[in-house]
N, CA, C and O atoms as a DFTB+ gen file, in Angstrom:
408 C
 N C O
     1  1      19.381      46.100      -6.955
     2  2      19.745      46.290      -5.608
     3  2      18.540      46.629      -4.760
     4  3      18.504      46.255      -3.587
     5  1      17.571      47.307      -5.292
     6  2      16.345      47.701      -4.569
     7  2      15.618      46.390      -4.114
     8  3      15.116      46.276      -2.996
     9  1      15.602      45.433      -5.045
    10  2      14.927      44.161      -4.750
    11  2      15.531      43.458      -3.526
    12  3      14.821      42.971      -2.646
    13  1      16.855      43.426      -3.506
    14  2      17.546      42.727      -2.367
    15  2      17.310      43.457      -1.069
    16  3      17.147      42.830      -0.023
    17  1      17.289      44.786      -1.123
    18  2      17.101      45.592       0.052
    19  2      15.598      45.327       0.553
    20  3      15.348      45.088       1.735
    21  1      14.663      45.388      -0.409
    22  2      13.296      45.128      -0.004
    23  2      13.093      43.761       0.590
    24  3      12.402      43.602       1.597
    25  1      13.728      42.725      -0.067
    26  2      13.677      41.361       0.403
    27  2      14.186      41.259       1.828
    28  3      13.547      40.695       2.716
    29  1      15.388      41.843       2.006
    30  2      15.998      41.827       3.364
    31  2      15.098      42.441       4.412
    32  3      14.950      41.905       5.510
    33  1      14.514      43.534       4.080
    34  2      13.655      44.246       5.039
    35  2      12.404      43.399       5.318
    36  3      12.010      43.281       6.478
    37  1      11.779      42.818       4.316
    38  2      10.608      41.991       4.475
    39  2      10.976      40.766       5.338
    40  3      10.292      40.459       6.314
    41  1      12.049      40.086       4.970
    42  2      12.535      38.946       5.718
    43  2      12.756      39.295       7.212
    44  3      12.287      38.576       8.094
    45  1      13.449      40.367       7.475
    46  2      13.733      40.816       8.862
    47  2      12.438      41.082       9.618
    48  3      12.274      40.704      10.778
    49  1      11.507      41.758       8.902
    50  2      10.192      42.037       9.541
    51  2       9.473      40.769       9.845
    52  3       8.906      40.609      10.926
    53  1       9.487      39.833       8.872
    54  2       8.795      38.513       9.103
    55  2       9.398      37.751      10.278
    56  3       8.668      37.155      11.070
    57  1      10.710      37.764      10.396
    58  2      11.380      37.001      11.488
    59  2      10.991      37.777      12.830
    60  3      10.647      37.147      13.831
    61  1      11.054      39.053      12.810
    62  2      10.677      39.822      13.977
    63  2       9.264      39.563      14.375
    64  3       9.005      39.334      15.557
    65  1       8.347      39.586      13.475
    66  2       6.962      39.230      13.739
    67  2       6.832      37.841      14.321
    68  3       6.130      37.630      15.309
    69  1       7.513      36.898      13.700
    70  2       7.454      35.461      14.187
    71  2       7.938      35.357      15.651
    72  3       7.317      34.691      16.479
    73  1       9.106      36.061      15.950
    74  2       9.634      36.062      17.314
    75  2       8.677      36.702      18.263
    76  3       8.520      36.224      19.386
    77  1       8.012      37.790      17.853
    78  2       7.104      38.498      18.734
    79  2       5.864      37.598      19.000
    80  3       5.456      37.470      20.155
    81  1       5.245      36.963      17.941
    82  2       4.086      36.153      18.164
    83  2       4.361      34.875      18.930
    84  3       3.479      34.394      19.641
    85  1       5.551      34.309      18.812
    86  2       5.826      33.067      19.504
    87  2       6.514      33.316      20.870
    88  3       6.804      32.390      21.627
    89  1       6.762      34.640      21.143
    90  2       7.392      35.018      22.391
    91  2       8.672      34.268      22.675
    92  3       8.888      33.723      23.757
    93  1       9.538      34.263      21.624
    94  2      10.830      33.567      21.759
    95  2      11.959      34.554      21.488
    96  3      11.833      35.543      20.765
    97  1      13.095      34.196      22.139
    98  2      14.266      34.948      21.789
    99  2      14.866      34.348      20.470
   100  3      14.506      33.244      20.060
   101  1      15.779      35.107      19.834
   102  2      16.364      34.562      18.602
   103  2      17.034      33.224      18.840
   104  3      16.935      32.334      17.995
   105  1      17.741      33.046      20.010
   106  2      18.488      31.842      20.280
   107  2      17.457      30.704      20.544
   108  3      17.731      29.572      20.145
   109  1      16.361      30.929      21.155
   110  2      15.320      29.961      21.379
   111  2      14.742      29.496      20.023
   112  3      14.594      28.303      19.757
   113  1      14.423      30.500      19.182
   114  2      13.839      30.192      17.898
   115  2      14.849      29.365      17.058
   116  3      14.445      28.458      16.331
   117  1      16.125      29.673      17.157
   118  2      17.124      28.928      16.347
   119  2      17.185      27.475      16.896
   120  3      17.192      26.508      16.135
   121  1      17.226      27.366      18.215
   122  2      17.180      26.001      18.795
   123  2      15.986      25.220      18.463
   124  3      16.060      24.017      18.213
   125  1      14.856      25.896      18.456
   126  2      13.580      25.166      18.033
   127  2      13.605      24.765      16.565
   128  3      13.109      23.695      16.213
   129  1      14.184      25.618      15.686
   130  2      14.291      25.300      14.293
   131  2      15.277      24.138      14.116
   132  3      15.011      23.237      13.319
   133  1      16.381      24.133      14.820
   134  2      17.311      23.041      14.655
   135  2      16.697      21.777      15.190
   136  3      16.899      20.719      14.594
   137  1      15.963      21.819      16.274
   138  2      15.317      20.627      16.866
   139  2      14.249      20.095      15.881
   140  3      14.119      18.886      15.690
   141  1      13.491      21.021      15.263
   142  2      12.456      20.613      14.317
   143  2      13.104      20.036      13.107
   144  3      12.606      19.031      12.599
   145  1      14.199      20.597      12.588
   146  2      14.956      20.051      11.417
   147  2      15.389      18.652      11.758
   148  3      15.236      17.758      10.926
   149  1      15.924      18.413      12.939
   150  2      16.387      17.080      13.291
   151  2      15.212      16.109      13.353
   152  3      15.320      14.969      12.900
   153  1      14.116      16.548      13.900
   154  2      12.948      15.738      14.006
   155  2      12.451      15.404      12.583
   156  3      12.152      14.243      12.302
   157  1      12.360      16.399      11.688
   158  2      11.942      16.078      10.316
   159  2      12.888      15.122       9.630
   160  3      12.443      14.246       8.887
   161  1      14.240      15.272       9.867
   162  2      15.206      14.375       9.249
   163  2      14.969      12.932       9.755
   164  3      15.002      11.983       8.972
   165  1      14.742      12.792      10.998
   166  2      14.481      11.408      11.535
   167  2      13.199      10.854      11.006
   168  3      13.113       9.664      10.701
   169  1      12.179      11.705      10.886
   170  2      10.932      11.229      10.286
   171  2      11.058      10.863       8.851
   172  3      10.393       9.939       8.383
   173  1      11.914      11.579       8.119
   174  2      12.172      11.256       6.763
   175  2      12.877       9.928       6.637
   176  3      12.555       9.139       5.748
   177  1      13.831       9.664       7.509
   178  2      14.596       8.390       7.483
   179  2      13.582       7.214       7.760
   180  3      13.648       6.164       7.120
   181  1      12.647       7.436       8.737
   182  2      11.665       6.456       9.094
   183  2      10.765       6.229       7.842
   184  3      10.417       5.093       7.520
   185  1      10.420       7.271       7.188
   186  2       9.596       7.165       5.956
   187  2      10.293       6.326       4.853
   188  3       9.682       5.488       4.189
   189  1      11.582       6.596       4.702
   190  2      12.353       5.816       3.697
   191  2      12.399       4.345       4.037
   192  3      12.240       3.484       3.172
   193  1      12.620       4.069       5.315
   194  2      12.662       2.646       5.740
   195  2      11.250       1.985       5.585
   196  3      11.158       0.820       5.197
   197  1      10.190       2.715       5.881
   198  2       8.824       2.227       5.749
   199  2       8.532       1.987       4.216
   200  3       7.907       0.997       3.836
   201  1       8.990       2.890       3.411
   202  2       8.712       2.726       1.971
   203  2       9.500       1.563       1.483
   204  3       8.967       0.819       0.660
   205  1      10.728       1.319       1.903
   206  2      11.505       0.171       1.504
   207  2      10.820      -1.134       1.931
   208  3      10.704      -2.080       1.151
   209  1      10.388      -1.154       3.145
   210  2       9.636      -2.327       3.709
   211  2       8.375      -2.619       2.866
   212  3       8.068      -3.763       2.530
   213  1       7.656      -1.508       2.543
   214  2       6.425      -1.664       1.772
   215  2       6.770      -2.221       0.368
   216  3       6.085      -3.125      -0.111
   217  1       7.814      -1.699      -0.290
   218  2       8.193      -2.169      -1.578
   219  2       8.526      -3.658      -1.562
   220  3       8.116      -4.407      -2.448
   221  1       9.294      -4.085      -0.518
   222  2       9.580      -5.537      -0.381
   223  2       8.386      -6.376      -0.169
   224  3       8.244      -7.458      -0.739
   225  1       7.490      -5.853       0.691
   226  2       6.248      -6.643       0.958
   227  2       5.327      -6.668      -0.321
   228  3       4.619      -7.644      -0.569
   229  1       5.369      -5.597      -1.084
   230  2       4.564      -5.634      -2.342
   231  2       5.192      -6.558      -3.320
   232  3       4.447      -7.235      -4.028
   233  1       6.473      -6.660      -3.437
   234  2       7.142      -7.593      -4.315
   235  2       6.830      -9.033      -3.923
   236  3       6.531      -9.885      -4.759
   237  1       6.915      -9.274      -2.566
   238  2       6.545     -10.608      -2.103
   239  2       5.100     -10.973      -2.391
   240  3       4.803     -12.101      -2.783
   241  1       4.202     -10.014      -2.197
   242  2       2.823     -10.201      -2.495
   243  2       2.574     -10.578      -3.974
   244  3       1.826     -11.501      -4.296
   245  1       3.244      -9.812      -4.844
   246  2       3.142     -10.107      -6.266
   247  2       3.623     -11.492      -6.627
   248  3       3.031     -12.183      -7.455
   249  1       4.742     -11.894      -5.971
   250  2       5.265     -13.260      -6.176
   251  2       4.264     -14.289      -5.700
   252  3       4.051     -15.293      -6.380
   253  1       3.647     -14.073      -4.558
   254  2       2.652     -14.980      -3.996
   255  2       1.412     -15.028      -4.905
   256  3       0.842     -16.100      -5.109
   257  1       0.994     -13.890      -5.446
   258  2      -0.105     -13.891      -6.359
   259  2       0.121     -14.769      -7.585
   260  3      -0.808     -15.390      -8.101
   261  1       1.380     -14.812      -8.045
   262  2       1.689     -15.692      -9.130
   263  2       1.488     -17.122      -8.746
   264  3       0.931     -17.908      -9.513
   265  1       1.954     -17.486      -7.515
   266  2       1.695     -18.815      -7.012
   267  2       0.256     -19.145      -6.860
   268  3      -0.153     -20.265      -7.164
   269  1      -0.537     -18.214      -6.401
   270  2      -1.972     -18.372      -6.254
   271  2      -2.594     -18.627      -7.629
   272  3      -3.480     -19.471      -7.765
   273  1      -2.146     -17.922      -8.612
   274  2      -2.707     -18.110      -9.946
   275  2      -2.409     -19.570     -10.415
   276  3      -3.281     -20.257     -10.947
   277  1      -1.121     -20.015     -10.192
   278  2      -0.765     -21.360     -10.557
   279  2      -1.606     -22.436      -9.799
   280  3      -2.006     -23.459     -10.356
   281  1      -1.829     -22.155      -8.582
   282  2      -2.622     -23.058      -7.744
   283  2      -4.061     -23.103      -8.266
   284  3      -4.630     -24.186      -8.400
   285  1      -4.629     -21.991      -8.550
   286  2      -5.976     -21.889      -9.088
   287  2      -6.067     -22.700     -10.389
   288  3      -7.001     -23.480     -10.576
   289  1      -5.127     -22.517     -11.249
   290  2      -5.152     -23.248     -12.531
   291  2      -5.047     -24.746     -12.310
   292  3      -5.714     -25.531     -12.985
   293  1      -4.175     -25.154     -11.323
   294  2      -4.036     -26.601     -11.013
   295  2      -5.348     -27.185     -10.492
   296  3      -5.776     -28.274     -10.877
   297  1      -5.995     -26.372      -9.558
   298  2      -7.277     -26.856      -9.024
   299  2      -8.327     -26.963     -10.174
   300  3      -9.075     -27.940     -10.225
   301  1      -8.380     -26.014     -11.045
   302  2      -9.351     -26.068     -12.110
   303  2      -9.131     -27.296     -12.993
   304  3     -10.089     -27.924     -13.443
   305  1      -7.865     -27.630     -13.236
   306  2      -7.496     -28.775     -14.063
   307  2      -7.971     -30.055     -13.364
   308  3      -8.581     -30.929     -13.981
   309  1      -7.677     -30.142     -12.071
   310  2      -8.105     -31.306     -11.277
   311  2      -9.648     -31.495     -11.282
   312  3     -10.177     -32.593     -11.458
   313  1     -10.339     -30.317     -11.071
   314  2     -11.809     -30.420     -11.106
   315  2     -12.316     -30.825     -12.429
   316  3     -13.255     -31.618     -12.498
   317  1     -11.738     -30.318     -13.528
   318  2     -12.141     -30.763     -14.844
   319  2     -11.886     -32.209     -15.077
   320  3     -12.724     -32.888     -15.671
   321  1     -10.775     -32.713     -14.642
   322  2     -10.487     -34.173     -14.728
   323  2     -11.448     -34.979     -13.956
   324  3     -11.908     -36.015     -14.437
   325  1     -11.796     -34.532     -12.710
   326  2     -12.767     -35.215     -11.914
   327  2     -14.174     -35.271     -12.584
   328  3     -14.850     -36.297     -12.649
   329  1     -14.540     -34.053     -13.073
   330  2     -15.882     -34.046     -13.765
   331  2     -15.902     -34.926     -14.958
   332  3     -16.922     -35.557     -15.233
   333  1     -14.786     -35.007     -15.711
   334  2     -14.765     -35.884     -16.866
   335  2     -14.935     -37.370     -16.468
   336  3     -15.567     -38.143     -17.189
   337  1     -14.354     -37.758     -15.296
   338  2     -14.504     -39.107     -14.843
   339  2     -15.904     -39.334     -14.280
   340  3     -16.507     -40.373     -14.551
   341  1     -16.425     -38.414     -13.523
   342  2     -17.685     -38.622     -12.822
   343  2     -18.898     -38.317     -13.721
   344  3     -19.976     -38.855     -13.465
   345  1     -18.776     -37.529     -14.697
   346  2     -19.990     -37.101     -15.511
   347  2     -20.794     -38.307     -16.083
   348  3     -22.024     -38.279     -16.034
   349  1     -20.156     -39.326     -16.605
   350  2     -21.016     -40.452     -17.011
   351  2     -21.798     -41.083     -15.958
   352  3     -22.903     -41.553     -16.230
   353  1     -21.316     -41.134     -14.765
   354  2     -22.075     -41.695     -13.617
   355  2     -23.198     -40.786     -13.298
   356  3     -24.322     -41.234     -13.070
   357  1     -22.928     -39.529     -13.276
   358  2     -24.034     -38.521     -13.014
   359  2     -25.108     -38.642     -14.065
   360  3     -26.291     -38.570     -13.731
   361  1     -24.754     -38.822     -15.313
   362  2     -25.771     -38.979     -16.386
   363  2     -26.604     -40.262     -16.135
   364  3     -27.820     -40.256     -16.326
   365  1     -25.986     -41.284     -15.736
   366  2     -26.697     -42.586     -15.418
   367  2     -27.658     -42.397     -14.269
   368  3     -28.778     -42.908     -14.294
   369  1     -27.239     -41.689     -13.297
   370  2     -28.145     -41.447     -12.105
   371  2     -29.234     -40.589     -12.502
   372  3     -30.361     -40.835     -12.072
   373  1     -29.015     -39.527     -13.339
   374  2     -30.080     -38.690     -13.863
   375  2     -31.081     -39.458     -14.687
   376  3     -32.280     -39.191     -14.608
   377  1     -30.606     -40.427     -15.492
   378  2     -31.529     -41.210     -16.311
   379  2     -32.460     -42.031     -15.392
   380  3     -33.670     -42.119     -15.600
   381  1     -31.825     -42.623     -14.370
   382  2     -32.578     -43.465     -13.434
   383  2     -33.602     -42.596     -12.697
   384  3     -34.743     -43.020     -12.509
   385  1     -33.221     -41.421     -12.289
   386  2     -34.136     -40.520     -11.543
   387  2     -35.338     -40.087     -12.504
   388  3     -36.489     -39.996     -12.079
   389  1     -35.011     -39.843     -13.740
   390  2     -36.075     -39.458     -14.747
   391  2     -37.052     -40.620     -14.933
   392  3     -38.262     -40.420     -15.038
   393  1     -36.491     -41.865     -14.972
   394  2     -37.387     -43.041     -15.143
   395  2     -38.307     -43.203     -13.922
   396  3     -39.476     -43.555     -14.078
   397  1     -37.786     -42.946     -12.700
   398  2     -38.596     -42.986     -11.522
   399  2     -39.712     -41.891     -11.504
   400  3     -40.825     -42.122     -11.033
   401  1     -39.364     -40.724     -12.025
   402  2     -40.381     -39.703     -12.060
   403  2     -41.569     -40.011     -12.967
   404  3     -42.678     -39.528     -12.739
   405  1     -41.330     -40.805     -13.977
   406  2     -42.392     -41.080     -15.040
   407  2     -43.333     -42.102     -14.514
   408  3     -44.279     -42.484     -15.203
């Protein structure tokens, strides 16, 4: 019981000090607290929506990264095929250039 009494006294003193420092009446302080709570609730809702949008964008990005990986692999395959076709010609040109250098 002593604890509850001390807690009540400390809480009352804290509230009194807060009202004195902010120069508010109890009704003004209550209105400000309600207003602040509504503001925080609205900000929390905005945060939830922003998080949901971010999660969706991240999922889309991950999907696009998979497509980018596929495209990169396709390009590498095409380049390898091209080099396979062109390499004999490059070798012939290099032989000719080496003959000219001698």
